[in-house]
Structure formats: C-alpha cells, structure tokens
C-alpha cells in the first residue's frame, strides 16, 4: 500500500467515525414528539377540571340541590379564568375570542349562584344551558384533540370510522377488547400528562415517546399498548390501519 492510499484510508476511517458519532449523538438527543395535546397540556389540565365540574353541576341541578350549584359554578369559572394564560399557542384572534368566552362564563356563574340560592329551578337550568353553550364555544377555539374530551357528546362519524372499523392489523377482536368505544370517550375522566423524564429501558408512549399512563391502554393486533393520552391512541390506531408494517410489539417501545 502506498503512502497516498494509506492516508486516504485513514481519512475515510476518520470520516466514518465522525458520522457514526454524529448519529449516536443525534439519537441520544432526540426529543419526544410534540403532539397538539402536549402543546396545550396546561390548558388541558384546566379543561379536565371544567369537564368534571360541568357534569357534577348538571347532576346537582337535575337532583334539585340548587343550594350546591354555586360552588361548582364558581369552580368552573375559576378554572376557565386560567385558560388564557395557558393557551399561548392559539392565534391572536382566538385568544381575543377566548377572553370574551371566559368573561361570559364568569357572568353566567354569578347568575347560577343568584338563581340557585333563590331556589329558582327554571332560571338555574336556563343558565346552566347557557354555560354549556359558552364552554362549547371555548372548546371550539382549540385544535382538534387539544383538550380532553368530555365524554358527553355522541361519537362522531370520524371516530366511528377510526375506532370501530377494522383495518390493517386493527381487527374486530381488538375493537371488542377495547369496549366498542372511542379512546376519547372511554378515557374522558382520566387525567393525562406528558412527562418526558423517562429512564433508559422504560416503556414510552409509541407516539409521543413520553412516559405512558398504565390506565391508558389500547389493544391493537391482539396486543395491549400503553399511551400518554387519547390523541396518541387515535394516531397509533390510524397508523396500525394504514401502515401496519411500521407497528412494533409493545415491549419495543422503550427509552433508548
């Protein structure tokens, strides 16, 4: 081997080492995927509280326990007030609209307090209907899947097509094992989080690569997977139906 060819070999070997080191570094510093639910995680936490109190308020009013209505109405108001500060990713126009809706919720909460304490059932029910409409207006300002689902709405045609229709490795048996439901309705009451602090070797959500919640499971291809939130379940089901070869076994989704 000549000196020239030897030098070229050394240079090529050095380049290969550099590229390899770069690939290892890139793998080590890969950040978890940011989902829309993660972007609005703080707003989602407030919304989770609002959803629970909205249901409880409806139950109280239907039961005729009007004297208990004000506490729940004010709890909804107080949680709604935090939304503008937790929704920085919304467009300027939607932020303005959100502020107006939050102010409306506060006004309605005062009315529920007044009519509930007065024992006026018809007025309290009417204000509760206004409250639900105002909250629906808030929910509509966020991107799809940004906020936890209420579980009160009928399953949409899109959700039926996704969760209740077999495809790829997603089978009829899987659908039955998952309770013939959408992930949004099934786990409406489960608080979600997106914790990126995962130890090497621990399970991660197949979509976000954050710490999964053992309560948030979904059967796909006869195997049970753990996720961080319902939107990630939906994305994984879609992936299983349209690109089944990309789906790994549950134990393969671990922190590297």
PDB file of C-alpha atoms in Angstrom:
ATOM      1  CA  UNK A   1       0.000   0.000   0.000  1.00  0.00           C
ATOM      2  CA  UNK A   2       1.362   3.425  -0.939  1.00  0.00           C
ATOM      3  CA  UNK A   3       1.597   6.341   1.472  1.00  0.00           C
ATOM      4  CA  UNK A   4      -1.064   8.148  -0.574  1.00  0.00           C
ATOM      5  CA  UNK A   5      -3.563   5.291  -0.428  1.00  0.00           C
ATOM      6  CA  UNK A   6      -2.831   4.746   3.268  1.00  0.00           C
ATOM      7  CA  UNK A   7      -3.579   8.391   4.016  1.00  0.00           C
ATOM      8  CA  UNK A   8      -6.817   8.153   2.060  1.00  0.00           C
ATOM      9  CA  UNK A   9      -7.843   5.088   4.048  1.00  0.00           C
ATOM     10  CA  UNK A  10      -7.141   6.837   7.323  1.00  0.00           C
ATOM     11  CA  UNK A  11      -9.150   9.858   6.206  1.00  0.00           C
ATOM     12  CA  UNK A  12     -12.088   7.674   5.177  1.00  0.00           C
ATOM     13  CA  UNK A  13     -11.969   5.823   8.507  1.00  0.00           C
ATOM     14  CA  UNK A  14     -11.914   9.112  10.394  1.00  0.00           C
ATOM     15  CA  UNK A  15     -14.893  10.351   8.413  1.00  0.00           C
ATOM     16  CA  UNK A  16     -16.817   7.182   9.179  1.00  0.00           C
ATOM     17  CA  UNK A  17     -16.117   7.597  12.880  1.00  0.00           C
ATOM     18  CA  UNK A  18     -17.299  11.196  12.758  1.00  0.00           C
ATOM     19  CA  UNK A  19     -20.543  10.280  11.019  1.00  0.00           C
ATOM     20  CA  UNK A  20     -21.127   7.405  13.420  1.00  0.00           C
ATOM     21  CA  UNK A  21     -20.540   9.634  16.438  1.00  0.00           C
ATOM     22  CA  UNK A  22     -22.886  12.203  14.993  1.00  0.00           C
ATOM     23  CA  UNK A  23     -25.603   9.614  14.518  1.00  0.00           C
ATOM     24  CA  UNK A  24     -25.187   8.365  18.089  1.00  0.00           C
ATOM     25  CA  UNK A  25     -25.346  11.933  19.397  1.00  0.00           C
ATOM     26  CA  UNK A  26     -28.463  12.660  17.352  1.00  0.00           C
ATOM     27  CA  UNK A  27     -30.127   9.530  18.665  1.00  0.00           C
ATOM     28  CA  UNK A  28     -29.214  10.403  22.233  1.00  0.00           C
ATOM     29  CA  UNK A  29     -30.573  13.938  21.942  1.00  0.00           C
ATOM     30  CA  UNK A  30     -33.777  13.106  20.079  1.00  0.00           C
ATOM     31  CA  UNK A  31     -36.627  14.913  21.733  1.00  0.00           C
ATOM     32  CA  UNK A  32     -40.059  13.340  22.253  1.00  0.00           C
ATOM     33  CA  UNK A  33     -42.564  14.173  19.544  1.00  0.00           C
ATOM     34  CA  UNK A  34     -44.710  17.188  20.394  1.00  0.00           C
ATOM     35  CA  UNK A  35     -48.408  16.438  19.947  1.00  0.00           C
ATOM     36  CA  UNK A  36     -51.190  19.014  19.977  1.00  0.00           C
ATOM     37  CA  UNK A  37     -52.287  17.687  23.362  1.00  0.00           C
ATOM     38  CA  UNK A  38     -48.777  18.322  24.687  1.00  0.00           C
ATOM     39  CA  UNK A  39     -48.772  21.867  23.286  1.00  0.00           C
ATOM     40  CA  UNK A  40     -51.943  22.642  25.222  1.00  0.00           C
ATOM     41  CA  UNK A  41     -51.224  20.360  28.212  1.00  0.00           C
ATOM     42  CA  UNK A  42     -51.654  23.127  30.818  1.00  0.00           C
ATOM     43  CA  UNK A  43     -54.926  24.277  29.287  1.00  0.00           C
ATOM     44  CA  UNK A  44     -55.951  20.624  29.084  1.00  0.00           C
ATOM     45  CA  UNK A  45     -55.452  20.212  32.826  1.00  0.00           C
ATOM     46  CA  UNK A  46     -57.807  23.137  33.490  1.00  0.00           C
ATOM     47  CA  UNK A  47     -60.286  21.797  30.965  1.00  0.00           C
ATOM     48  CA  UNK A  48     -60.260  18.391  32.659  1.00  0.00           C
ATOM     49  CA  UNK A  49     -61.414  20.095  35.857  1.00  0.00           C
ATOM     50  CA  UNK A  50     -64.040  22.119  33.986  1.00  0.00           C
ATOM     51  CA  UNK A  51     -65.449  19.000  32.325  1.00  0.00           C
ATOM     52  CA  UNK A  52     -65.758  17.171  35.652  1.00  0.00           C
ATOM     53  CA  UNK A  53     -67.426  20.147  37.352  1.00  0.00           C
ATOM     54  CA  UNK A  54     -69.768  20.720  34.419  1.00  0.00           C
ATOM     55  CA  UNK A  55     -71.062  17.165  34.737  1.00  0.00           C
ATOM     56  CA  UNK A  56     -71.341  17.447  38.528  1.00  0.00           C
ATOM     57  CA  UNK A  57     -73.203  20.758  38.193  1.00  0.00           C
ATOM     58  CA  UNK A  58     -75.714  19.197  35.818  1.00  0.00           C
ATOM     59  CA  UNK A  59     -76.265  16.312  38.225  1.00  0.00           C
ATOM     60  CA  UNK A  60     -76.819  18.709  41.139  1.00  0.00           C
ATOM     61  CA  UNK A  61     -79.324  20.820  39.211  1.00  0.00           C
ATOM     62  CA  UNK A  62     -81.239  17.771  37.961  1.00  0.00           C
ATOM     63  CA  UNK A  63     -81.412  16.481  41.536  1.00  0.00           C
ATOM     64  CA  UNK A  64     -82.880  19.781  42.687  1.00  0.00           C
ATOM     65  CA  UNK A  65     -79.958  20.536  45.020  1.00  0.00           C
ATOM     66  CA  UNK A  66     -79.821  24.162  43.928  1.00  0.00           C
ATOM     67  CA  UNK A  67     -78.028  25.370  47.035  1.00  0.00           C
ATOM     68  CA  UNK A  68     -74.980  23.353  45.949  1.00  0.00           C
ATOM     69  CA  UNK A  69     -74.870  24.795  42.439  1.00  0.00           C
ATOM     70  CA  UNK A  70     -72.904  27.952  43.206  1.00  0.00           C
ATOM     71  CA  UNK A  71     -69.805  26.131  44.434  1.00  0.00           C
ATOM     72  CA  UNK A  72     -69.486  24.137  41.220  1.00  0.00           C
ATOM     73  CA  UNK A  73     -70.319  27.137  39.028  1.00  0.00           C
ATOM     74  CA  UNK A  74     -67.572  29.172  40.666  1.00  0.00           C
ATOM     75  CA  UNK A  75     -65.136  26.279  40.369  1.00  0.00           C
ATOM     76  CA  UNK A  76     -65.796  26.221  36.616  1.00  0.00           C
ATOM     77  CA  UNK A  77     -65.353  29.988  36.457  1.00  0.00           C
ATOM     78  CA  UNK A  78     -62.059  29.879  38.340  1.00  0.00           C
ATOM     79  CA  UNK A  79     -60.647  27.153  36.105  1.00  0.00           C
ATOM     80  CA  UNK A  80     -61.810  28.943  32.954  1.00  0.00           C
ATOM     81  CA  UNK A  81     -60.044  32.134  34.036  1.00  0.00           C
ATOM     82  CA  UNK A  82     -56.704  30.295  33.804  1.00  0.00           C
ATOM     83  CA  UNK A  83     -57.191  29.238  30.173  1.00  0.00           C
ATOM     84  CA  UNK A  84     -55.961  32.469  28.502  1.00  0.00           C
ATOM     85  CA  UNK A  85     -52.676  32.223  30.411  1.00  0.00           C
ATOM     86  CA  UNK A  86     -52.229  28.591  29.384  1.00  0.00           C
ATOM     87  CA  UNK A  87     -53.123  28.935  25.706  1.00  0.00           C
ATOM     88  CA  UNK A  88     -50.240  30.898  24.226  1.00  0.00           C
ATOM     89  CA  UNK A  89     -50.222  28.727  21.091  1.00  0.00           C
ATOM     90  CA  UNK A  90     -53.637  29.989  19.990  1.00  0.00           C
ATOM     91  CA  UNK A  91     -53.794  32.624  17.255  1.00  0.00           C
ATOM     92  CA  UNK A  92     -54.252  36.274  18.346  1.00  0.00           C
ATOM     93  CA  UNK A  93     -57.851  36.271  17.112  1.00  0.00           C
ATOM     94  CA  UNK A  94     -58.678  33.119  19.041  1.00  0.00           C
ATOM     95  CA  UNK A  95     -57.040  34.493  22.165  1.00  0.00           C
ATOM     96  CA  UNK A  96     -59.365  37.510  21.992  1.00  0.00           C
ATOM     97  CA  UNK A  97     -62.360  35.228  21.447  1.00  0.00           C
ATOM     98  CA  UNK A  98     -61.248  33.060  24.363  1.00  0.00           C
ATOM     99  CA  UNK A  99     -61.106  36.071  26.652  1.00  0.00           C
ATOM    100  CA  UNK A 100     -64.664  37.016  25.735  1.00  0.00           C
ATOM    101  CA  UNK A 101     -65.946  33.491  26.330  1.00  0.00           C
ATOM    102  CA  UNK A 102     -64.180  33.286  29.690  1.00  0.00           C
ATOM    103  CA  UNK A 103     -65.810  36.583  30.725  1.00  0.00           C
ATOM    104  CA  UNK A 104     -69.189  35.181  29.666  1.00  0.00           C
ATOM    105  CA  UNK A 105     -68.622  32.053  31.760  1.00  0.00           C
ATOM    106  CA  UNK A 106     -67.892  34.246  34.787  1.00  0.00           C
ATOM    107  CA  UNK A 107     -71.124  36.200  34.256  1.00  0.00           C
ATOM    108  CA  UNK A 108     -73.168  33.023  33.922  1.00  0.00           C
ATOM    109  CA  UNK A 109     -71.584  31.566  37.070  1.00  0.00           C
ATOM    110  CA  UNK A 110     -72.797  34.622  39.005  1.00  0.00           C
ATOM    111  CA  UNK A 111     -76.304  34.078  37.642  1.00  0.00           C
ATOM    112  CA  UNK A 112     -76.282  30.406  38.628  1.00  0.00           C
ATOM    113  CA  UNK A 113     -75.229  31.433  42.111  1.00  0.00           C
ATOM    114  CA  UNK A 114     -78.030  34.002  42.352  1.00  0.00           C
ATOM    115  CA  UNK A 115     -80.831  31.836  40.985  1.00  0.00           C
ATOM    116  CA  UNK A 116     -79.646  28.696  42.764  1.00  0.00           C
ATOM    117  CA  UNK A 117     -79.573  30.392  46.155  1.00  0.00           C
ATOM    118  CA  UNK A 118     -83.044  31.791  45.458  1.00  0.00           C
ATOM    119  CA  UNK A 119     -84.329  28.283  44.716  1.00  0.00           C
ATOM    120  CA  UNK A 120     -85.376  29.257  41.197  1.00  0.00           C
ATOM    121  CA  UNK A 121     -85.046  25.930  39.371  1.00  0.00           C
ATOM    122  CA  UNK A 122     -86.166  27.081  35.918  1.00  0.00           C
ATOM    123  CA  UNK A 123     -83.779  30.042  35.848  1.00  0.00           C
ATOM    124  CA  UNK A 124     -80.908  27.927  37.163  1.00  0.00           C
ATOM    125  CA  UNK A 125     -81.497  25.315  34.443  1.00  0.00           C
ATOM    126  CA  UNK A 126     -81.629  28.033  31.797  1.00  0.00           C
ATOM    127  CA  UNK A 127     -78.316  29.482  32.979  1.00  0.00           C
ATOM    128  CA  UNK A 128     -76.766  26.019  33.036  1.00  0.00           C
ATOM    129  CA  UNK A 129     -77.776  25.596  29.393  1.00  0.00           C
ATOM    130  CA  UNK A 130     -76.088  28.935  28.631  1.00  0.00           C
ATOM    131  CA  UNK A 131     -72.992  27.774  30.494  1.00  0.00           C
ATOM    132  CA  UNK A 132     -72.727  24.584  28.468  1.00  0.00           C
ATOM    133  CA  UNK A 133     -73.036  26.589  25.248  1.00  0.00           C
ATOM    134  CA  UNK A 134     -70.337  29.034  26.399  1.00  0.00           C
ATOM    135  CA  UNK A 135     -68.000  26.175  27.277  1.00  0.00           C
ATOM    136  CA  UNK A 136     -68.619  24.550  23.899  1.00  0.00           C
ATOM    137  CA  UNK A 137     -67.617  27.869  22.370  1.00  0.00           C
ATOM    138  CA  UNK A 138     -64.336  27.735  24.274  1.00  0.00           C
ATOM    139  CA  UNK A 139     -63.657  24.146  23.218  1.00  0.00           C
ATOM    140  CA  UNK A 140     -64.203  25.079  19.560  1.00  0.00           C
ATOM    141  CA  UNK A 141     -61.346  27.599  19.697  1.00  0.00           C
ATOM    142  CA  UNK A 142     -58.733  24.877  20.208  1.00  0.00           C
ATOM    143  CA  UNK A 143     -57.334  22.477  17.598  1.00  0.00           C
ATOM    144  CA  UNK A 144     -58.872  19.031  17.389  1.00  0.00           C
ATOM    145  CA  UNK A 145     -57.669  16.731  20.177  1.00  0.00           C
ATOM    146  CA  UNK A 146     -56.028  19.612  22.077  1.00  0.00           C
ATOM    147  CA  UNK A 147     -58.358  19.354  25.073  1.00  0.00           C
ATOM    148  CA  UNK A 148     -59.544  16.235  26.915  1.00  0.00           C
ATOM    149  CA  UNK A 149     -62.877  15.018  25.570  1.00  0.00           C
ATOM    150  CA  UNK A 150     -65.924  15.443  27.744  1.00  0.00           C
ATOM    151  CA  UNK A 151     -67.347  12.011  27.042  1.00  0.00           C
ATOM    152  CA  UNK A 152     -70.808  13.576  26.844  1.00  0.00           C
ATOM    153  CA  UNK A 153     -71.028  14.026  23.081  1.00  0.00           C
ATOM    154  CA  UNK A 154     -72.187  11.239  20.760  1.00  0.00           C
ATOM    155  CA  UNK A 155     -69.331   9.519  18.981  1.00  0.00           C
ATOM    156  CA  UNK A 156     -68.572  11.387  15.759  1.00  0.00           C
ATOM    157  CA  UNK A 157     -68.615   9.732  12.353  1.00  0.00           C
ATOM    158  CA  UNK A 158     -64.845  10.208  12.140  1.00  0.00           C
ATOM    159  CA  UNK A 159     -64.308   8.480  15.494  1.00  0.00           C
ATOM    160  CA  UNK A 160     -66.581   5.614  14.486  1.00  0.00           C
ATOM    161  CA  UNK A 161     -64.607   5.188  11.272  1.00  0.00           C
ATOM    162  CA  UNK A 162     -61.316   5.209  13.159  1.00  0.00           C
ATOM    163  CA  UNK A 163     -62.057   3.209  16.298  1.00  0.00           C
ATOM    164  CA  UNK A 164     -64.953   0.926  15.259  1.00  0.00           C
ATOM    165  CA  UNK A 165     -63.825  -0.076  11.767  1.00  0.00           C
ATOM    166  CA  UNK A 166     -61.174  -2.807  11.300  1.00  0.00           C
ATOM    167  CA  UNK A 167     -58.205  -2.194   9.034  1.00  0.00           C
ATOM    168  CA  UNK A 168     -54.581  -3.222   8.705  1.00  0.00           C
ATOM    169  CA  UNK A 169     -53.700  -5.111  11.884  1.00  0.00           C
ATOM    170  CA  UNK A 170     -56.568  -3.465  13.783  1.00  0.00           C
ATOM    171  CA  UNK A 171     -59.183  -6.204  13.999  1.00  0.00           C
ATOM    172  CA  UNK A 172     -62.783  -6.696  15.055  1.00  0.00           C
ATOM    173  CA  UNK A 173     -61.488  -8.608  18.073  1.00  0.00           C
ATOM    174  CA  UNK A 174     -59.390  -5.562  19.014  1.00  0.00           C
ATOM    175  CA  UNK A 175     -62.447  -3.323  18.757  1.00  0.00           C
ATOM    176  CA  UNK A 176     -64.411  -5.603  21.070  1.00  0.00           C
ATOM    177  CA  UNK A 177     -61.497  -5.825  23.508  1.00  0.00           C
ATOM    178  CA  UNK A 178     -61.427  -2.018  23.644  1.00  0.00           C
ATOM    179  CA  UNK A 179     -65.105  -1.912  24.595  1.00  0.00           C
ATOM    180  CA  UNK A 180     -66.522  -0.856  21.210  1.00  0.00           C
ATOM    181  CA  UNK A 181     -65.683   2.726  22.140  1.00  0.00           C
ATOM    182  CA  UNK A 182     -63.512   5.631  21.104  1.00  0.00           C
ATOM    183  CA  UNK A 183     -60.450   6.390  23.204  1.00  0.00           C
ATOM    184  CA  UNK A 184     -61.772   9.899  23.830  1.00  0.00           C
ATOM    185  CA  UNK A 185     -64.988   8.699  25.443  1.00  0.00           C
ATOM    186  CA  UNK A 186     -63.504   5.668  27.182  1.00  0.00           C
ATOM    187  CA  UNK A 187     -60.830   7.737  28.922  1.00  0.00           C
ATOM    188  CA  UNK A 188     -62.649  11.058  29.279  1.00  0.00           C
ATOM    189  CA  UNK A 189     -62.216  11.035  33.061  1.00  0.00           C
ATOM    190  CA  UNK A 190     -58.533  10.070  33.060  1.00  0.00           C
ATOM    191  CA  UNK A 191     -56.145  12.962  33.686  1.00  0.00           C
ATOM    192  CA  UNK A 192     -53.363  12.958  31.089  1.00  0.00           C
ATOM    193  CA  UNK A 193     -49.796  14.217  31.298  1.00  0.00           C
ATOM    194  CA  UNK A 194     -46.717  14.278  29.074  1.00  0.00           C
ATOM    195  CA  UNK A 195     -43.697  13.509  31.209  1.00  0.00           C
ATOM    196  CA  UNK A 196     -40.501  13.417  29.134  1.00  0.00           C
ATOM    197  CA  UNK A 197     -38.406  12.260  32.107  1.00  0.00           C
ATOM    198  CA  UNK A 198     -38.165   8.587  31.184  1.00  0.00           C
ATOM    199  CA  UNK A 199     -35.346   6.289  32.249  1.00  0.00           C
ATOM    200  CA  UNK A 200     -33.463   4.228  29.694  1.00  0.00           C
ATOM    201  CA  UNK A 201     -35.206   0.902  29.224  1.00  0.00           C
ATOM    202  CA  UNK A 202     -38.588   2.102  30.486  1.00  0.00           C
ATOM    203  CA  UNK A 203     -41.711   1.967  28.327  1.00  0.00           C
ATOM    204  CA  UNK A 204     -42.650   5.075  26.337  1.00  0.00           C
ATOM    205  CA  UNK A 205     -45.799   6.112  24.506  1.00  0.00           C
ATOM    206  CA  UNK A 206     -45.421   4.812  20.918  1.00  0.00           C
ATOM    207  CA  UNK A 207     -46.330   8.245  19.537  1.00  0.00           C
ATOM    208  CA  UNK A 208     -45.053  10.965  21.872  1.00  0.00           C
ATOM    209  CA  UNK A 209     -42.206   8.899  23.389  1.00  0.00           C
ATOM    210  CA  UNK A 210     -43.103  10.306  26.816  1.00  0.00           C
ATOM    211  CA  UNK A 211     -43.982   8.299  29.929  1.00  0.00           C
ATOM    212  CA  UNK A 212     -47.190   6.295  29.310  1.00  0.00           C
ATOM    213  CA  UNK A 213     -50.098   6.090  31.723  1.00  0.00           C
ATOM    214  CA  UNK A 214     -50.815   2.437  32.658  1.00  0.00           C
ATOM    215  CA  UNK A 215     -54.534   3.327  32.675  1.00  0.00           C
ATOM    216  CA  UNK A 216     -54.460   4.443  29.040  1.00  0.00           C
ATOM    217  CA  UNK A 217     -54.208   1.154  27.183  1.00  0.00           C
ATOM    218  CA  UNK A 218     -55.466   0.084  23.775  1.00  0.00           C
ATOM    219  CA  UNK A 219     -55.477  -3.322  22.118  1.00  0.00           C
ATOM    220  CA  UNK A 220     -54.083  -3.410  18.583  1.00  0.00           C
ATOM    221  CA  UNK A 221     -53.247  -6.575  16.714  1.00  0.00           C
ATOM    222  CA  UNK A 222     -54.197  -8.552  19.804  1.00  0.00           C
ATOM    223  CA  UNK A 223     -51.554  -6.797  21.898  1.00  0.00           C
ATOM    224  CA  UNK A 224     -52.028  -4.190  24.614  1.00  0.00           C
ATOM    225  CA  UNK A 225     -50.146  -0.894  24.288  1.00  0.00           C
ATOM    226  CA  UNK A 226     -49.791   1.948  26.809  1.00  0.00           C
ATOM    227  CA  UNK A 227     -50.149   5.625  25.849  1.00  0.00           C
ATOM    228  CA  UNK A 228     -49.876   9.078  27.389  1.00  0.00           C
ATOM    229  CA  UNK A 229     -53.195  10.452  26.084  1.00  0.00           C
ATOM    230  CA  UNK A 230     -56.223   9.578  23.883  1.00  0.00           C
ATOM    231  CA  UNK A 231     -54.972  11.606  20.875  1.00  0.00           C
ATOM    232  CA  UNK A 232     -51.868   9.425  20.767  1.00  0.00           C
ATOM    233  CA  UNK A 233     -54.074   6.326  20.850  1.00  0.00           C
ATOM    234  CA  UNK A 234     -56.006   7.693  17.881  1.00  0.00           C
ATOM    235  CA  UNK A 235     -52.830   8.398  15.920  1.00  0.00           C
ATOM    236  CA  UNK A 236     -51.460   4.925  16.638  1.00  0.00           C
ATOM    237  CA  UNK A 237     -54.700   3.231  15.588  1.00  0.00           C
ATOM    238  CA  UNK A 238     -54.608   5.180  12.325  1.00  0.00           C
ATOM    239  CA  UNK A 239     -51.010   4.093  11.830  1.00  0.00           C
ATOM    240  CA  UNK A 240     -51.907   0.465  12.517  1.00  0.00           C
ATOM    241  CA  UNK A 241     -54.617   0.632   9.870  1.00  0.00           C
ATOM    242  CA  UNK A 242     -52.718   2.481   7.146  1.00  0.00           C
ATOM    243  CA  UNK A 243     -49.117   1.423   7.756  1.00  0.00           C
ATOM    244  CA  UNK A 244     -49.259  -1.846   9.729  1.00  0.00           C
ATOM    245  CA  UNK A 245     -45.670  -2.841   8.907  1.00  0.00           C
ATOM    246  CA  UNK A 246     -44.425   0.106  10.967  1.00  0.00           C
ATOM    247  CA  UNK A 247     -46.054  -1.177  14.175  1.00  0.00           C
ATOM    248  CA  UNK A 248     -43.704  -2.843  16.649  1.00  0.00           C
ATOM    249  CA  UNK A 249     -44.508  -5.073  19.604  1.00  0.00           C
ATOM    250  CA  UNK A 250     -45.418  -3.235  22.848  1.00  0.00           C
ATOM    251  CA  UNK A 251     -42.131  -4.079  24.533  1.00  0.00           C
ATOM    252  CA  UNK A 252     -40.185  -2.491  21.654  1.00  0.00           C
ATOM    253  CA  UNK A 253     -41.402   0.990  22.590  1.00  0.00           C
ATOM    254  CA  UNK A 254     -38.821   1.782  25.252  1.00  0.00           C
ATOM    255  CA  UNK A 255     -36.445   4.631  26.008  1.00  0.00           C
ATOM    256  CA  UNK A 256     -33.147   4.041  24.218  1.00  0.00           C
TER     257      UNK A 256
END
